[in-house]
Coordinates of C-alpha atoms in Angstrom, one line a residue:
Chain A
M9 CA 103.0 99.2 55.5
G10 CA 103.7 101.4 52.6
P11 CA 105.4 101.8 50.0
L12 CA 103.4 98.7 48.9
V13 CA 105.5 97.6 46.1
P14 CA 109.1 97.9 47.6
Q15 CA 108.2 96.0 50.4
E16 CA 106.5 93.4 48.3
I17 CA 103.3 93.8 49.8
I18 CA 101.7 93.9 46.6
G19 CA 103.6 92.1 43.4
E20 CA 106.3 93.8 41.2
G21 CA 104.1 92.8 38.6
W22 CA 101.6 95.8 39.3
N23 CA 104.1 98.6 39.6
F24 CA 103.8 99.4 35.9
F25 CA 100.1 99.0 36.1
I26 CA 100.1 101.4 39.2
A27 CA 102.4 104.0 37.0
F28 CA 99.9 104.0 34.4
I29 CA 97.4 104.8 36.9
V30 CA 99.5 107.4 38.3
G31 CA 100.2 108.9 34.8
I32 CA 96.3 109.2 33.8
G33 CA 95.9 111.2 37.2
F34 CA 98.8 113.2 36.5
G35 CA 98.0 114.1 33.0
F36 CA 94.6 114.7 33.9
A37 CA 95.3 117.2 37.1
L38 CA 97.8 119.1 34.5
E39 CA 95.4 119.5 31.7
Q40 CA 92.4 120.4 34.0
A41 CA 94.9 123.1 35.6
G42 CA 95.2 124.6 32.2
F43 CA 98.8 123.4 31.7
S44 CA 98.4 122.2 28.3
S45 CA 98.4 125.9 27.4
S46 CA 101.8 127.7 27.1
R47 CA 100.1 131.3 27.3
K48 CA 98.5 130.1 30.6
L49 CA 101.9 128.5 31.9
V50 CA 104.4 131.8 31.2
G51 CA 101.5 134.0 32.8
I52 CA 103.4 133.4 36.1
F53 CA 106.6 135.1 34.7
Y54 CA 104.6 138.1 33.6
G55 CA 102.1 138.1 36.5
Y56 CA 98.8 137.8 34.4
D57 CA 98.0 134.0 35.4
T58 CA 99.7 132.5 38.2
V59 CA 98.0 129.2 38.1
V60 CA 101.6 127.5 37.9
L61 CA 102.4 128.8 41.4
K62 CA 99.3 127.7 42.6
V63 CA 99.3 124.4 41.6
F64 CA 102.9 123.4 41.7
F65 CA 103.2 124.8 45.4
S66 CA 99.8 123.5 46.5
A67 CA 100.6 119.9 45.1
A68 CA 103.8 120.0 46.8
L69 CA 102.3 121.1 49.9
V70 CA 100.0 118.2 50.2
G71 CA 102.7 115.7 49.1
M72 CA 104.8 116.9 51.8
L73 CA 102.3 117.1 54.6
G74 CA 101.0 113.7 53.3
L75 CA 104.0 112.1 53.6
L76 CA 104.6 113.5 57.0
M77 CA 101.2 112.4 58.2
F78 CA 101.5 108.7 56.6
S79 CA 105.0 108.5 58.4
L80 CA 103.6 109.5 61.7
F81 CA 101.0 106.9 61.4
D82 CA 103.4 104.1 60.4
W83 CA 101.4 104.1 57.3
I84 CA 104.6 104.7 55.0
D85 CA 108.6 104.1 56.0
L86 CA 110.2 107.0 54.6
N87 CA 113.6 105.0 54.6
L88 CA 112.1 103.2 51.5
V89 CA 110.9 106.3 49.5
W90 CA 113.2 107.9 46.9
V91 CA 115.1 110.9 47.9
N92 CA 116.8 112.7 45.0
P93 CA 120.3 112.9 45.3
T94 CA 121.8 116.5 45.9
F95 CA 124.3 117.4 43.2
L96 CA 124.5 120.9 43.8
W97 CA 126.2 122.5 40.6
S98 CA 124.4 120.4 38.3
A99 CA 121.0 121.0 39.9
I100 CA 121.7 124.9 39.8
V101 CA 123.1 124.8 36.2
G102 CA 120.9 122.4 34.8
G103 CA 118.0 124.7 36.5
V104 CA 119.3 127.7 34.9
I105 CA 119.0 126.0 31.2
M106 CA 115.8 124.5 32.3
G107 CA 114.8 128.1 33.6
V108 CA 115.5 129.8 30.1
G109 CA 113.9 126.6 28.2
F110 CA 110.7 127.2 30.0
V111 CA 110.1 131.1 29.2
V112 CA 111.0 130.4 25.7
G113 CA 109.5 127.2 25.0
G114 CA 106.3 127.9 27.2
F115 CA 106.2 124.3 28.6
C116 CA 108.1 122.0 30.5
P117 CA 108.5 118.2 29.8
G118 CA 105.4 116.9 31.5
T119 CA 103.2 119.9 30.6
S120 CA 104.2 119.6 27.0
V121 CA 103.5 115.6 26.7
C122 CA 100.0 116.5 28.2
A123 CA 99.5 119.5 25.7
A124 CA 100.8 117.2 22.8
A125 CA 98.0 115.0 24.0
I126 CA 95.1 117.3 23.2
G127 CA 96.4 118.4 19.8
K128 CA 98.7 121.5 20.6
L129 CA 101.7 121.5 18.0
D130 CA 103.5 123.8 20.2
G131 CA 103.5 121.3 22.5
L132 CA 104.4 118.5 20.0
M133 CA 107.4 120.6 18.8
F134 CA 108.6 121.0 22.4
V135 CA 108.6 117.2 23.0
G136 CA 110.8 117.0 19.7
G137 CA 113.1 119.7 21.0
I138 CA 113.5 117.8 24.3
F139 CA 114.5 114.6 22.5
I140 CA 117.0 116.4 20.9
G141 CA 118.5 118.3 23.8
I142 CA 118.8 114.8 25.4
F143 CA 120.8 113.7 22.9
I144 CA 122.8 116.4 22.7
F145 CA 123.6 116.2 26.5
A146 CA 124.3 112.2 26.1
E147 CA 127.0 113.3 23.1
S148 CA 128.4 116.3 25.0
F149 CA 128.3 114.1 28.3
P150 CA 132.0 113.6 28.8
L151 CA 132.5 117.4 28.2
V152 CA 130.1 118.3 31.2
K153 CA 130.6 115.1 33.2
S154 CA 132.9 116.7 36.2
L155 CA 130.2 119.5 36.6
Y156 CA 127.5 117.0 36.6
M157 CA 129.1 115.0 39.2
A158 CA 130.5 118.0 41.2
G159 CA 129.1 118.9 44.9
N160 CA 127.5 115.5 45.5
F161 CA 125.7 115.6 48.9
G162 CA 124.0 112.3 48.7
H163 CA 120.3 111.7 49.6
L164 CA 120.4 115.2 51.5
K165 CA 117.1 116.7 53.1
L166 CA 116.5 120.4 53.5
S167 CA 115.7 119.7 57.4
T168 CA 118.9 118.0 58.0
V169 CA 120.9 121.0 56.7
L170 CA 118.7 123.5 58.7
G171 CA 118.9 121.4 61.5
I172 CA 115.2 121.6 62.1
S173 CA 112.6 119.0 62.3
Q174 CA 110.7 117.9 58.9
G175 CA 107.4 118.8 60.4
F176 CA 108.8 122.4 61.2
L177 CA 110.4 122.8 57.7
V178 CA 107.0 121.6 56.1
F179 CA 105.3 124.3 58.2
L180 CA 107.7 127.0 57.1
V181 CA 107.1 126.1 53.5
I182 CA 103.4 126.3 54.3
C183 CA 103.8 129.8 55.4
A184 CA 106.2 130.9 52.5
A185 CA 103.5 129.1 50.2
L186 CA 100.5 130.9 51.3
I187 CA 102.4 134.2 51.3
M188 CA 103.2 133.2 47.7
F189 CA 99.7 132.3 46.8
W190 CA 98.6 135.8 48.2
I191 CA 101.2 137.7 46.3
G192 CA 100.2 135.8 43.2
E193 CA 96.3 136.5 43.1
A194 CA 97.4 140.2 43.9
A195 CA 99.6 140.2 40.8
E196 CA 96.7 138.5 38.7
K197 CA 94.8 142.0 39.3
R198 CA 97.9 144.2 38.9
F199 CA 98.9 142.8 35.7
A200 CA 95.7 141.7 34.8
R201 CA 95.6 140.9 30.8
E202 CA 92.1 140.5 29.7
D203 CA 93.0 139.8 26.2
I204 CA 95.2 136.8 27.0
T205 CA 93.3 135.3 29.9
R206 CA 90.1 135.2 27.4
E207 CA 91.8 133.6 24.8
V208 CA 93.7 130.8 27.0
Chain B
M4 CA 83.7 135.5 34.1
K5 CA 83.9 131.5 35.2
S6 CA 87.1 129.7 34.1
H7 CA 86.6 126.7 32.2
Y8 CA 89.7 125.0 33.8
M9 CA 89.3 124.0 37.4
N10 CA 90.3 125.6 40.2
P11 CA 94.2 125.9 40.5
Y12 CA 94.0 124.9 44.3
L13 CA 92.0 122.0 43.7
A14 CA 93.7 121.0 40.8
G15 CA 97.0 121.0 43.1
L16 CA 95.1 119.2 45.9
F17 CA 94.3 116.3 43.3
L18 CA 98.0 116.6 42.0
G19 CA 99.2 116.3 45.4
L20 CA 97.1 113.5 46.2
V21 CA 98.5 111.5 42.8
L22 CA 101.8 112.2 44.1
L23 CA 100.9 110.8 47.3
F24 CA 99.5 107.7 45.7
A25 CA 102.7 107.4 43.8
F26 CA 104.8 107.3 47.1
F27 CA 102.3 105.1 48.9
F28 CA 102.3 102.5 46.4
S29 CA 105.5 102.6 44.4
G30 CA 107.7 104.7 46.8
R31 CA 108.6 107.1 44.3
G32 CA 107.0 110.3 42.9
L33 CA 106.4 111.7 39.3
G34 CA 108.8 112.4 36.6
A35 CA 108.7 113.6 32.8
S36 CA 112.1 113.8 31.3
G37 CA 113.3 110.4 32.4
A38 CA 110.6 108.9 30.4
L39 CA 111.7 110.9 27.3
K40 CA 115.2 110.0 27.9
R41 CA 114.5 106.3 27.9
V42 CA 112.6 106.9 24.2
V43 CA 115.9 108.7 23.1
I44 CA 117.8 106.0 24.4
E45 CA 115.9 103.2 22.7
T46 CA 115.6 105.0 19.6
V47 CA 119.5 105.6 19.4
G48 CA 120.0 102.0 20.5
T49 CA 117.9 101.1 17.6
I50 CA 119.4 103.1 14.7
A51 CA 122.9 103.0 16.0
P52 CA 123.4 100.3 18.6
E53 CA 127.2 100.4 18.5
H54 CA 127.2 104.2 19.2
A55 CA 124.7 103.9 22.1
S56 CA 127.0 101.3 23.6
N57 CA 130.1 103.3 23.0
S58 CA 128.1 106.6 24.7
V59 CA 129.2 107.1 28.5
Y60 CA 125.9 108.3 29.2
F61 CA 123.6 106.1 27.4
S62 CA 125.6 102.9 28.1
K63 CA 124.5 103.2 31.8
Y64 CA 121.1 102.5 30.6
I65 CA 121.5 99.6 28.2
G66 CA 123.0 96.2 28.3
P67 CA 121.7 92.6 28.1
D68 CA 121.1 92.6 32.0
K69 CA 119.2 96.0 31.9
G70 CA 116.4 94.9 29.6
N71 CA 114.3 97.4 27.4
P72 CA 115.1 100.9 28.2
L73 CA 111.3 101.6 27.5
N74 CA 110.3 99.0 30.2
H75 CA 110.6 101.2 33.1
W76 CA 108.0 102.8 35.5
L77 CA 108.3 106.3 34.1
V78 CA 107.6 105.0 30.5
Y79 CA 104.4 103.7 31.9
E80 CA 103.5 106.8 34.0
M81 CA 103.9 108.7 30.7
L82 CA 101.7 106.7 28.6
G83 CA 99.2 107.5 31.4
V84 CA 99.9 111.0 31.0
V85 CA 98.9 110.8 27.6
V86 CA 95.9 109.0 28.3
G87 CA 94.8 111.4 31.2
G88 CA 95.3 114.5 29.2
F89 CA 93.4 113.6 26.5
L90 CA 90.6 112.5 28.6
S91 CA 90.5 115.6 30.3
G92 CA 91.0 117.6 26.9
A93 CA 87.9 115.5 25.7
L94 CA 85.5 116.2 28.8
A95 CA 86.4 119.6 28.6
G96 CA 86.1 120.0 24.9
R97 CA 89.7 121.4 24.5
L98 CA 90.7 118.6 21.5
K99 CA 91.9 120.5 18.4
W100 CA 95.1 120.4 16.5
K101 CA 96.4 123.9 16.8
V102 CA 99.2 126.1 17.6
E103 CA 98.6 128.0 20.2
H104 CA 100.5 131.7 20.2
S105 CA 100.5 135.3 20.9
P106 CA 98.9 137.4 18.3
G107 CA 102.1 139.2 18.1
I108 CA 104.1 136.4 16.5
T109 CA 103.4 133.8 13.8
S110 CA 102.7 130.3 14.2
K111 CA 106.4 129.6 12.5
K112 CA 107.9 131.5 15.0
R113 CA 106.1 129.9 18.1
L114 CA 107.0 126.5 16.7
I115 CA 110.8 127.5 16.1
M116 CA 110.7 129.1 19.8
A117 CA 109.1 125.6 21.2
L118 CA 111.8 123.5 19.4
I119 CA 114.4 125.8 21.1
G120 CA 113.0 126.0 24.5
G121 CA 112.4 122.0 24.4
I122 CA 116.2 121.5 23.6
L123 CA 117.5 123.7 26.3
F124 CA 115.0 121.8 28.8
G125 CA 115.9 118.5 27.4
Y126 CA 119.4 119.4 27.9
G127 CA 118.9 121.2 31.2
S128 CA 116.9 118.2 32.8
Q129 CA 119.6 115.5 32.2
L130 CA 121.9 117.7 33.9
G131 CA 120.1 118.6 36.5
R132 CA 118.8 115.1 37.2
G133 CA 115.2 115.8 36.6
C134 CA 112.9 118.3 35.6
T135 CA 109.9 120.4 36.9
S136 CA 107.9 117.2 38.0
G137 CA 110.8 114.7 38.8
A138 CA 113.2 117.0 40.3
A139 CA 111.6 120.0 41.5
L140 CA 108.0 118.8 42.6
T141 CA 108.9 115.4 43.9
G142 CA 111.9 116.5 45.5
M143 CA 110.2 119.1 47.2
A144 CA 107.9 116.9 48.5
V145 CA 110.3 114.5 49.7
L146 CA 112.2 117.9 51.1
S147 CA 115.5 116.8 49.3
V148 CA 117.8 119.7 49.0
S149 CA 118.0 119.1 45.4
G150 CA 114.0 119.6 44.9
F151 CA 114.3 123.3 46.6
V152 CA 117.2 124.2 44.7
T153 CA 116.1 123.0 41.3
M154 CA 112.5 124.7 41.8
A155 CA 114.6 128.2 42.8
S156 CA 116.8 127.8 39.7
I157 CA 114.4 127.0 37.5
F158 CA 111.9 129.5 38.3
G159 CA 114.3 132.1 39.2
T160 CA 116.0 132.2 36.1
A161 CA 112.6 132.1 34.2
F162 CA 111.6 135.2 35.9
L163 CA 114.8 137.0 35.1
F164 CA 114.9 135.8 31.4
A165 CA 111.1 136.4 30.7
Y166 CA 111.8 140.2 30.2
V167 CA 114.2 139.4 27.0
V168 CA 111.3 137.2 25.7
R169 CA 108.6 139.0 26.5
K170 CA 107.5 139.9 22.8
N171 CA 106.7 136.4 22.2
W172 CA 103.9 136.2 24.9
I173 CA 102.6 139.6 25.8
Chain C
M28 CA 80.7 139.7 47.3
K29 CA 82.5 139.0 44.2
E30 CA 85.8 139.9 45.9
L31 CA 84.7 137.1 48.7
L32 CA 84.1 134.5 46.2
Q33 CA 87.3 135.3 44.4
L34 CA 88.9 134.8 47.5
K35 CA 87.2 131.6 48.9
P36 CA 89.3 128.8 47.1
R37 CA 92.4 130.1 48.4
L38 CA 91.3 130.3 51.9
L39 CA 89.5 127.1 51.5
F40 CA 92.6 125.1 50.4
S41 CA 95.0 127.5 52.9
I42 CA 93.3 127.2 56.3
P43 CA 93.3 123.3 56.5
I44 CA 96.8 123.1 55.1
F45 CA 98.0 125.7 57.5
I46 CA 96.4 124.2 60.7
T47 CA 97.4 120.6 59.5
G48 CA 101.0 121.9 59.2
L49 CA 100.7 123.5 62.4
V50 CA 99.9 120.7 63.9
L51 CA 102.5 118.4 62.4
A52 CA 105.2 120.9 63.1
L53 CA 104.1 120.4 66.8
V54 CA 104.2 116.7 67.0
P55 CA 107.5 115.0 67.4
E56 CA 108.9 113.2 64.2
N57 CA 108.3 109.5 64.0
T58 CA 111.7 107.9 64.8
T59 CA 110.4 104.4 65.9
Q60 CA 111.6 101.6 64.2
P61 CA 108.6 100.0 63.4
Y62 CA 108.1 96.4 65.1
K63 CA 107.5 93.8 62.5
L64 CA 106.0 91.1 64.5
S65 CA 102.8 91.7 66.8
A66 CA 102.5 90.3 70.3
Q67 CA 100.5 87.8 69.1
D68 CA 103.0 86.5 66.7
M69 CA 105.8 86.7 69.2
L70 CA 103.5 84.7 72.2
L71 CA 102.8 81.8 69.6
E72 CA 106.8 81.5 68.5
I73 CA 107.8 81.4 72.2
Q74 CA 105.2 78.7 73.0
S75 CA 106.2 76.7 70.0
G76 CA 109.8 77.0 71.5
S77 CA 111.1 77.1 67.8
E78 CA 113.9 79.5 68.8
M79 CA 115.6 76.9 70.9
V80 CA 118.8 75.0 69.6
T81 CA 120.0 72.0 71.6
P82 CA 123.8 71.8 72.5
D83 CA 123.4 68.1 70.9
D84 CA 122.2 69.8 67.6
L85 CA 124.9 72.7 68.0
A86 CA 127.8 70.1 68.8
D87 CA 126.6 68.1 65.8
W88 CA 126.8 71.1 63.5
I89 CA 130.0 72.0 64.7
V90 CA 131.9 68.7 64.5
N91 CA 130.6 68.6 61.1
K92 CA 131.8 72.2 60.3
D93 CA 128.7 73.5 58.8
P94 CA 129.6 76.5 57.4
S95 CA 126.1 77.9 57.9
I96 CA 126.4 78.3 61.5
Q97 CA 127.2 81.6 63.2
L98 CA 127.7 81.8 66.8
I99 CA 127.0 85.2 68.8
D100 CA 128.6 85.6 72.0
L101 CA 126.2 88.1 74.0
R102 CA 128.3 88.3 77.1
T103 CA 130.7 91.3 78.0
P104 CA 134.2 91.6 76.0
E105 CA 135.9 90.7 79.2
E106 CA 133.9 87.4 79.5
Y107 CA 134.1 86.5 75.8
E108 CA 138.2 87.0 76.1
Q109 CA 138.3 84.4 78.7
Y110 CA 136.4 81.9 77.1
H111 CA 134.1 81.3 74.0
L112 CA 133.1 79.0 71.5
D113 CA 135.1 78.5 68.5
N114 CA 134.1 81.1 65.6
A115 CA 131.8 82.9 68.0
I116 CA 131.6 86.8 67.5
N117 CA 131.2 89.0 70.4
I118 CA 128.1 91.3 70.3
P119 CA 127.6 92.2 74.0
L120 CA 123.8 92.6 74.9
H121 CA 124.1 96.3 75.7
D122 CA 125.7 96.8 72.1
L123 CA 122.9 94.9 70.2
L124 CA 121.3 97.8 68.6
S125 CA 124.4 99.5 67.4
P126 CA 124.1 99.7 63.5
E127 CA 127.7 97.9 62.9
W128 CA 125.7 94.3 64.0
V129 CA 122.6 94.8 61.7
D130 CA 124.1 93.1 59.1
Y131 CA 124.8 90.4 61.1
L132 CA 121.6 89.9 62.9
D133 CA 119.4 90.9 59.6
Q134 CA 120.4 88.5 57.3
D135 CA 119.3 85.4 55.6
V136 CA 122.4 83.4 54.7
K137 CA 123.7 82.0 58.1
M138 CA 121.8 80.9 61.1
N139 CA 122.7 82.8 63.9
I140 CA 122.7 81.1 67.4
F141 CA 122.9 83.3 70.6
Y142 CA 124.4 82.3 73.7
S143 CA 125.2 83.8 77.1
N144 CA 126.3 82.0 80.3
G145 CA 122.6 81.2 81.1
I146 CA 119.8 81.9 78.6
T147 CA 118.7 85.1 80.1
R148 CA 120.7 87.2 77.9
A149 CA 120.3 85.3 74.9
H150 CA 116.4 85.4 75.2
E151 CA 116.5 89.1 75.7
A152 CA 118.6 89.8 72.6
W153 CA 116.5 87.3 71.0
M154 CA 113.3 89.1 71.6
I155 CA 114.5 92.0 70.6
V156 CA 115.5 91.0 67.2
R157 CA 112.8 88.9 66.6
Q158 CA 110.3 91.8 67.3
L159 CA 112.3 93.8 64.6
G160 CA 111.3 91.2 62.1
Y161 CA 114.8 89.6 61.7
D162 CA 114.7 85.8 60.6
N163 CA 117.3 83.1 61.2
N164 CA 118.1 84.0 65.0
Y165 CA 118.4 81.0 68.0
I166 CA 119.4 80.3 71.2
L167 CA 121.3 77.8 72.6
Q168 CA 119.3 76.0 75.1
G169 CA 120.9 76.2 78.4
G170 CA 123.5 78.5 77.6
L171 CA 127.2 78.3 78.2
N172 CA 126.8 76.6 81.4
Y173 CA 124.7 73.7 80.2
W174 CA 127.0 73.2 77.2
V175 CA 130.0 72.8 79.4
E176 CA 127.8 70.6 81.5
T177 CA 126.5 68.3 78.9
I178 CA 129.1 68.6 75.9
L179 CA 132.3 68.9 77.4
N180 CA 131.7 67.1 80.8
P181 CA 129.0 64.9 80.2
T182 CA 128.2 62.6 83.0
A183 CA 127.9 59.1 82.6
P184 CA 124.5 57.5 82.8
K185 CA 123.6 54.9 85.2
N186 CA 123.7 51.3 84.5
S187 CA 120.1 50.9 84.4
S188 CA 119.4 53.8 82.1
P189 CA 118.1 52.8 78.5
D190 CA 120.3 52.4 75.7
D191 CA 119.5 55.9 74.1
E192 CA 121.0 57.5 77.1
F193 CA 124.1 55.4 76.2
A194 CA 124.4 56.6 72.5
R195 CA 123.8 60.0 73.8
Y196 CA 126.4 60.3 76.3
D197 CA 128.8 58.4 73.7
F198 CA 128.2 61.0 71.2
R199 CA 128.6 63.7 74.0
K200 CA 131.8 62.6 74.7
G201 CA 132.5 62.1 71.2
A202 CA 131.8 65.3 70.5
G203 CA 133.5 66.8 73.5
Q204 CA 136.8 65.2 72.7
A205 CA 136.4 66.4 68.9
L206 CA 135.9 70.2 70.1
G207 CA 138.4 69.7 72.6
A208 CA 141.2 67.7 71.2
G209 CA 140.4 68.0 67.5
S210 CA 140.0 64.4 66.4
I211 CA 136.9 64.1 64.5
Q212 CA 134.3 61.5 65.2
K213 CA 131.5 61.4 63.1
S214 CA 128.2 60.8 64.8
N215 CA 125.6 58.4 64.1
N216 CA 123.2 60.5 66.5
T217 CA 120.1 61.0 65.1
S218 CA 119.7 64.9 65.4
T219 CA 116.7 66.6 64.8
P220 CA 116.8 68.2 61.3
K221 CA 118.5 71.7 61.2
P222 CA 115.9 74.4 60.6
K223 CA 115.8 76.1 57.2
I224 CA 117.3 79.5 56.9
K225 CA 114.5 81.7 56.0
R226 CA 114.9 83.4 52.7
R227 CA 113.3 86.6 52.3
P228 CA 113.1 88.8 49.1
R229 CA 116.2 91.6 49.3
K230 CA 115.1 94.6 50.7
K231 CA 115.3 97.1 47.7
A232 CA 117.1 100.3 47.8
P233 CA 114.4 103.1 47.0
E234 CA 114.7 103.7 43.0
G235 CA 113.2 106.9 41.3
G236 CA 114.5 110.2 39.6
C237 CA 114.2 111.1 36.3

């Protein structure tokens, strides 16, 4: 059955409308979770607020479980679902740069747009920074092109690498996530910062 | 004390369903940096069209057959994020112009840090082919190796680097 | 009590997720290729007989060098080596689902015509590919045996036969000669119109990423 647009079960013209609806849900979820506040977001790195961990992993768990279930019931053809290609080295180095950016700036791109939408000027500043960063990347692209293209493994799934079924991998991720949730909530008590959590 | 935010697990469940909705309808997940990239491409293409078409990176996205770079799924999705975020903020009474920062630093410093962080994140997101939402969250949901690698890399580095910038936050 | 309330959302979320995950981990993965045509659709198509191509039509298309014809020989490679129709490719029936043939079977450019000695193998292959949703696949009526009988060695009709029997005989004889000897003879046989090649929207590769 699904995905509906790539199989032309519903017209291509609807795709942008769907994108807009998806975006509304995305933005709403982020803002409701408190992702429009940088002090709440970075809480995970100091232990006083682990909302990022909880929201990020519970969303990922629901996403992977749902996809697997849909595929089992033939509701979605996983061959038509985009799997991010793996370029190992650029993913690692890019991730490192993003990680520093995250804890310095207090946002990631989606959350900064969301923060800017409710009037956070630091969010707006972060968005401006992203524009500059992207521009710099494009200008320096010839210099980093070899890194950008290095370690291409194509549309590789982790279950293939580990040689286990997708269902079993998802189960392992669930176990890991539930342990992390537990640790996260313990950390919130251990590193509680009433002064910060009251304000944000 | 009752939090005025939605319960994180409930918000996560909701976000996961949104993600699933995107997969089911469009066969693709969420993303954010891609939309911002297209804004940059369009801006550079308008201000300095020659420069844009000479740029190795930008020229992939512009050309007579490519159409307007802004006419893209992620751009419409990001417009939705603005609307959705605004709606949620309005419902919760959080609409307010302000610079949120720890009492330990000034607004100016916070804004500068946000700008630097944004520059780094913008650069990293292009190198890593996506940000927290496009590469890490969506990538993990489809079980792609890059999703797990990017997630571990972003959060791992941020944890390690958090000590360096702790004065900005706690 | 306060402790319990605080734990509740996490457990409320964790327990169903854990159970669903456990169940899905134990269920074998869905690797079946989804059938695109229901049994009912198949029955209707078989009853209409629209998958059949008569030897006369085929001969006509071959003589006229119709470029959109792709003959597919479903017999074993040995049989294929011994004799096959011109320009036919060999896809042995047991090899039908091998990935290397997908581009031949699942396409919207040519009209595939399956044949074997009789029609059994051709029909079996056709049923499988049709259920997979592939269009533009047809079967040579009667198979090679009937082809030889009707086109290559047509028997002259009796003197008392109606005129169109003679016309058909002439055509077959001409076509047989053309196919055998190479002297092209334009047929004025009114053959049934060739089925249209079904175009279909290109299957899009998944798109995404930032």
